[in-house]
mmCIF file of C-alpha atoms in Angstrom:
data_model
loop_
_atom_site.group_PDB
_atom_site.id
_atom_site.type_symbol
_atom_site.label_atom_id
_atom_site.label_comp_id
_atom_site.label_asym_id
_atom_site.label_seq_id
_atom_site.Cartn_x
_atom_site.Cartn_y
_atom_site.Cartn_z
ATOM 1 C CA MET A 1 111.268 72.621 142.479
ATOM 2 C CA GLN A 2 113.923 73.411 145.102
ATOM 3 C CA HIS A 3 116.825 75.317 143.650
ATOM 4 C CA SER A 4 119.340 72.826 145.124
ATOM 5 C CA ARG A 5 117.790 70.097 142.937
ATOM 6 C CA LEU A 6 117.877 72.085 139.716
ATOM 7 C CA ASN A 7 120.215 70.895 136.983
ATOM 8 C CA VAL A 8 122.033 74.063 135.944
ATOM 9 C CA LEU A 9 124.037 74.194 132.739
ATOM 10 C CA VAL A 10 126.690 76.901 132.418
ATOM 11 C CA ILE A 11 127.841 77.848 128.918
ATOM 12 C CA ASP A 12 131.003 79.952 128.836
ATOM 13 C CA GLU A 13 133.953 79.717 126.440
ATOM 14 C CA ASN A 14 136.281 81.180 129.073
ATOM 15 C CA ARG A 15 137.220 78.164 131.238
ATOM 16 C CA ILE A 16 138.569 80.202 134.139
ATOM 17 C CA ARG A 17 135.459 82.352 134.319
ATOM 18 C CA ALA A 18 133.248 79.259 133.897
ATOM 19 C CA ALA A 19 134.963 77.658 136.927
ATOM 20 C CA ILE A 20 134.329 80.837 138.970
ATOM 21 C CA ILE A 21 130.648 80.809 137.924
ATOM 22 C CA GLU A 22 130.385 77.109 138.805
ATOM 23 C CA ASP A 23 131.834 77.790 142.278
ATOM 24 C CA GLY A 24 129.474 80.736 142.688
ATOM 25 C CA LEU A 25 126.462 78.600 141.797
ATOM 26 C CA ARG A 26 127.538 75.855 144.210
ATOM 27 C CA ASP A 27 128.071 78.453 146.964
ATOM 28 C CA ALA A 28 124.576 79.788 146.202
ATOM 29 C CA GLY A 29 123.186 76.294 146.863
ATOM 30 C CA TYR A 30 123.021 74.826 143.355
ATOM 31 C CA ASP A 31 124.408 71.303 143.677
ATOM 32 C CA HIS A 32 123.957 70.038 140.096
ATOM 33 C CA VAL A 33 126.063 72.237 137.843
ATOM 34 C CA THR A 34 127.520 71.247 134.460
ATOM 35 C CA VAL A 35 129.878 73.487 132.492
ATOM 36 C CA ILE A 36 130.293 73.580 128.707
ATOM 37 C CA ASP A 37 133.142 75.707 127.388
ATOM 38 C CA ASP A 38 133.073 74.470 123.790
ATOM 39 C CA MET A 39 130.308 75.852 121.572
ATOM 40 C CA HIS A 40 130.426 73.076 118.937
ATOM 41 C CA GLY A 41 127.343 70.854 118.778
ATOM 42 C CA LEU A 42 125.762 72.841 121.582
ATOM 43 C CA ALA A 43 122.093 72.078 120.855
ATOM 44 C CA ARG A 44 122.761 68.304 120.796
ATOM 45 C CA ARG A 45 124.715 68.433 124.068
ATOM 46 C CA ILE A 46 121.973 70.462 125.737
ATOM 47 C CA ALA A 47 119.411 67.889 124.586
ATOM 48 C CA ASP A 48 121.582 65.105 126.060
ATOM 49 C CA LEU A 49 122.088 66.914 129.383
ATOM 50 C CA ASN A 50 118.443 68.048 129.619
ATOM 51 C CA PRO A 51 119.111 70.893 132.109
ATOM 52 C CA ASP A 52 116.377 72.677 134.085
ATOM 53 C CA VAL A 53 117.946 76.085 133.525
ATOM 54 C CA ILE A 54 120.793 77.414 131.379
ATOM 55 C CA VAL A 55 123.240 80.160 132.306
ATOM 56 C CA ILE A 56 125.081 81.679 129.345
ATOM 57 C CA ASP A 57 127.940 84.047 130.127
ATOM 58 C CA LEU A 58 129.290 86.040 127.191
ATOM 59 C CA GLU A 59 132.024 88.552 127.816
ATOM 60 C CA ASN A 60 131.849 90.776 124.732
ATOM 61 C CA PRO A 61 129.581 88.935 122.304
ATOM 62 C CA ASN A 62 129.596 89.921 118.654
ATOM 63 C CA ARG A 63 126.400 90.022 116.609
ATOM 64 C CA ASP A 64 126.911 86.498 115.151
ATOM 65 C CA MET A 65 127.511 84.937 118.559
ATOM 66 C CA LEU A 66 124.428 86.644 120.005
ATOM 67 C CA GLU A 67 122.304 85.513 117.055
ATOM 68 C CA SER A 68 123.446 81.888 117.438
ATOM 69 C CA MET A 69 122.649 82.064 121.182
ATOM 70 C CA PHE A 70 119.199 83.503 120.423
ATOM 71 C CA GLN A 71 118.559 80.677 117.930
ATOM 72 C CA LEU A 72 119.601 78.241 120.620
ATOM 73 C CA SER A 73 117.172 79.888 123.036
ATOM 74 C CA ARG A 74 114.299 79.409 120.568
ATOM 75 C CA ALA A 75 115.235 75.769 120.003
ATOM 76 C CA VAL A 76 115.868 74.409 123.500
ATOM 77 C CA ARG A 77 112.748 75.701 125.301
ATOM 78 C CA ARG A 78 114.399 76.062 128.685
ATOM 79 C CA PRO A 79 114.736 79.020 131.053
ATOM 80 C CA ILE A 80 117.850 80.873 129.941
ATOM 81 C CA ALA A 81 119.692 83.538 131.908
ATOM 82 C CA MET A 82 122.141 85.309 129.626
ATOM 83 C CA PHE A 83 124.863 87.489 131.096
ATOM 84 C CA VAL A 84 126.789 89.950 128.955
ATOM 85 C CA ASP A 85 129.317 92.610 129.921
ATOM 86 C CA LYS A 86 128.080 95.120 127.333
ATOM 87 C CA SER A 87 124.997 95.388 125.181
ATOM 88 C CA ASP A 88 122.936 97.669 122.979
ATOM 89 C CA GLU A 89 119.213 98.213 122.572
ATOM 90 C CA ALA A 90 118.917 96.020 119.463
ATOM 91 C CA SER A 91 120.557 93.070 121.236
ATOM 92 C CA ILE A 92 118.253 93.449 124.236
ATOM 93 C CA GLU A 93 115.195 93.474 121.938
ATOM 94 C CA ALA A 94 116.514 90.436 120.051
ATOM 95 C CA ALA A 95 117.059 88.604 123.367
ATOM 96 C CA VAL A 96 113.468 89.258 124.432
ATOM 97 C CA GLU A 97 112.150 88.142 121.018
ATOM 98 C CA ALA A 98 114.197 84.950 121.229
ATOM 99 C CA GLY A 99 112.598 84.103 124.566
ATOM 100 C CA VAL A 100 115.664 84.636 126.754
ATOM 101 C CA SER A 101 114.176 84.650 130.268
ATOM 102 C CA ALA A 102 116.732 86.995 131.804
ATOM 103 C CA TYR A 103 119.197 89.159 129.881
ATOM 104 C CA ILE A 104 121.620 90.741 132.324
ATOM 105 C CA VAL A 105 124.036 93.442 131.237
ATOM 106 C CA ASP A 106 127.069 94.048 133.500
ATOM 107 C CA GLY A 107 128.227 90.468 133.907
ATOM 108 C CA LEU A 108 127.536 87.798 136.479
ATOM 109 C CA LYS A 109 127.986 88.524 140.156
ATOM 110 C CA GLN A 110 127.651 85.740 142.692
ATOM 111 C CA GLU A 111 125.196 87.488 145.011
ATOM 112 C CA ARG A 112 122.811 88.031 142.085
ATOM 113 C CA VAL A 113 122.806 84.428 140.867
ATOM 114 C CA ARG A 114 119.977 82.984 142.954
ATOM 115 C CA PRO A 115 117.403 85.807 142.471
ATOM 116 C CA ILE A 116 118.187 86.052 138.750
ATOM 117 C CA LEU A 117 117.800 82.297 138.178
ATOM 118 C CA LYS A 118 114.540 82.275 140.152
ATOM 119 C CA MET A 119 113.272 85.173 138.031
ATOM 120 C CA ALA A 120 114.393 83.458 134.809
ATOM 121 C CA ILE A 121 112.516 80.273 135.733
ATOM 122 C CA SER A 122 109.317 82.073 136.753
ATOM 123 C CA ARG A 123 109.386 84.260 133.604
ATOM 124 C CA PHE A 124 109.976 81.192 131.446
ATOM 125 C CA ASN A 125 107.055 79.358 133.105
ATOM 126 C CA ALA A 126 104.752 82.358 132.626
ATOM 127 C CA PHE A 127 105.821 82.696 128.982
ATOM 128 C CA SER A 128 105.310 78.949 128.373
ATOM 129 C CA ARG A 129 101.852 79.085 129.947
ATOM 130 C CA LEU A 130 100.854 82.006 127.702
ATOM 131 C CA ASN A 131 102.178 80.188 124.634
ATOM 132 C CA ARG A 132 100.254 77.049 125.567
ATOM 133 C CA GLU A 133 97.040 79.027 126.053
ATOM 134 C CA LEU A 134 97.578 80.770 122.712
ATOM 135 C CA GLU A 135 98.095 77.419 120.940
ATOM 136 C CA GLU A 136 94.957 75.991 122.580
ATOM 137 C CA THR A 137 92.924 79.036 121.508
ATOM 138 C CA ARG A 138 94.259 78.744 117.943
ATOM 139 C CA GLY A 139 93.397 75.044 117.933
ATOM 140 C CA GLU A 140 89.859 75.717 119.153
ATOM 141 C CA LEU A 141 89.403 78.374 116.465
ATOM 142 C CA GLU A 142 90.602 75.989 113.749
ATOM 143 C CA ASN A 143 88.280 73.253 115.072
ATOM 144 C CA ARG A 144 85.344 75.651 115.011
ATOM 145 C CA LYS A 145 86.083 76.585 111.380
ATOM 146 C CA VAL A 146 86.170 72.914 110.330
ATOM 147 C CA ILE A 147 82.893 72.182 112.152
ATOM 148 C CA ASP A 148 81.241 75.241 110.550
ATOM 149 C CA ARG A 149 82.355 74.081 107.089
ATOM 150 C CA ALA A 150 80.990 70.583 107.741
ATOM 151 C CA LYS A 151 77.680 72.039 108.982
ATOM 152 C CA GLY A 152 77.475 74.133 105.797
ATOM 153 C CA LEU A 153 78.013 71.026 103.659
ATOM 154 C CA LEU A 154 75.282 69.113 105.503
ATOM 155 C CA MET A 155 72.874 72.040 105.339
ATOM 156 C CA ARG A 156 73.313 72.314 101.550
ATOM 157 C CA SER A 157 73.395 68.619 100.704
ATOM 158 C CA ARG A 158 70.654 67.428 103.055
ATOM 159 C CA GLY A 159 68.535 70.546 103.498
ATOM 160 C CA LEU A 160 69.139 70.700 107.263
ATOM 161 C CA THR A 161 69.067 73.683 109.599
ATOM 162 C CA GLU A 162 72.291 74.632 111.344
ATOM 163 C CA ASP A 163 71.119 73.028 114.607
ATOM 164 C CA GLU A 164 70.118 69.822 112.808
ATOM 165 C CA ALA A 165 73.461 69.674 110.994
ATOM 166 C CA TYR A 166 75.327 70.074 114.288
ATOM 167 C CA ALA A 167 73.119 67.446 115.969
ATOM 168 C CA LEU A 168 73.890 65.008 113.133
ATOM 169 C CA LEU A 169 77.626 65.625 113.504
ATOM 170 C CA ARG A 170 77.399 65.120 117.246
ATOM 171 C CA ARG A 171 75.315 61.953 116.960
ATOM 172 C CA THR A 172 77.731 60.493 114.390
ATOM 173 C CA ALA A 173 80.702 61.329 116.616
ATOM 174 C CA MET A 174 79.055 59.636 119.610
ATOM 175 C CA ASN A 175 78.131 56.540 117.591
ATOM 176 C CA GLN A 176 81.713 56.214 116.309
ATOM 177 C CA ASN A 177 83.276 57.203 119.634
ATOM 178 C CA ARG A 178 85.190 60.033 117.945
ATOM 179 C CA LYS A 179 85.457 63.771 118.380
ATOM 180 C CA ILE A 180 83.037 66.021 116.484
ATOM 181 C CA VAL A 181 85.953 67.848 114.850
ATOM 182 C CA ASP A 182 87.316 64.534 113.508
ATOM 183 C CA ILE A 183 83.956 63.686 111.932
ATOM 184 C CA ALA A 184 83.723 67.222 110.537
ATOM 185 C CA GLN A 185 87.250 66.999 109.084
ATOM 186 C CA SER A 186 86.437 63.648 107.433
ATOM 187 C CA LEU A 187 83.316 65.164 105.886
ATOM 188 C CA VAL A 188 85.159 68.261 104.603
ATOM 189 C CA THR A 189 87.949 66.074 103.173
ATOM 190 C CA ALA A 190 85.470 63.699 101.503
ATOM 191 C CA ALA A 191 83.535 66.625 100.007
ATOM 192 C CA SER A 192 86.712 68.144 98.537
ATOM 193 C CA LEU A 193 87.640 64.748 97.027
ATOM 194 C CA LEU A 194 84.181 64.192 95.552
ATOM 195 C CA ASP A 195 83.830 67.723 94.217
ATOM 196 C CA PRO A 196 87.280 69.319 94.001
ATOM 197 C CA GLY A 197 85.989 72.238 91.945
ATOM 198 C CA GLY A 198 82.931 72.860 94.083
ATOM 199 C CA LYS A 199 82.627 75.293 96.940
ATOM 200 C CA GLU A 200 82.634 73.858 100.452
#
């Protein structure tokens, strides 16, 4: 996406500084800039605005303010570039854990805006891709466990080999136009209902 088309949201309680940041972003080629200088109901307003990237500028944030910003970062799932004038190691670690895409100490300078936002977006995209892959891998692992339990049930109840049990699951899934894991889950659920005290 071209940076001129990005919807950039600036969060800064200091209205004068927010206006300077907004001008800096526009000068850097960002045409769609919205500024929020009131922190109340922030998550809801972000959801309504649906920005592509968020710039948070905090002059001297205290621990509570940082923590609320980190919670926001976890909730909104957007690239976030956070600028602070001062910081400590614990805050930097917390920012990384919260998924802040760029955590810049030493304030916001106009000439750094474009490269920092580009970096924030690319880091966010890479992080999202890794998370997605991790979720898919977890899902596949869970599916495999359910299928293995269903195979075990069929092998015990019908005296089948593992291959035969899998073939039966697959054939049933094809006949019902469903996924094998769905058939397996139904079988495991039915078995636990029929014999709640028994071992699967």
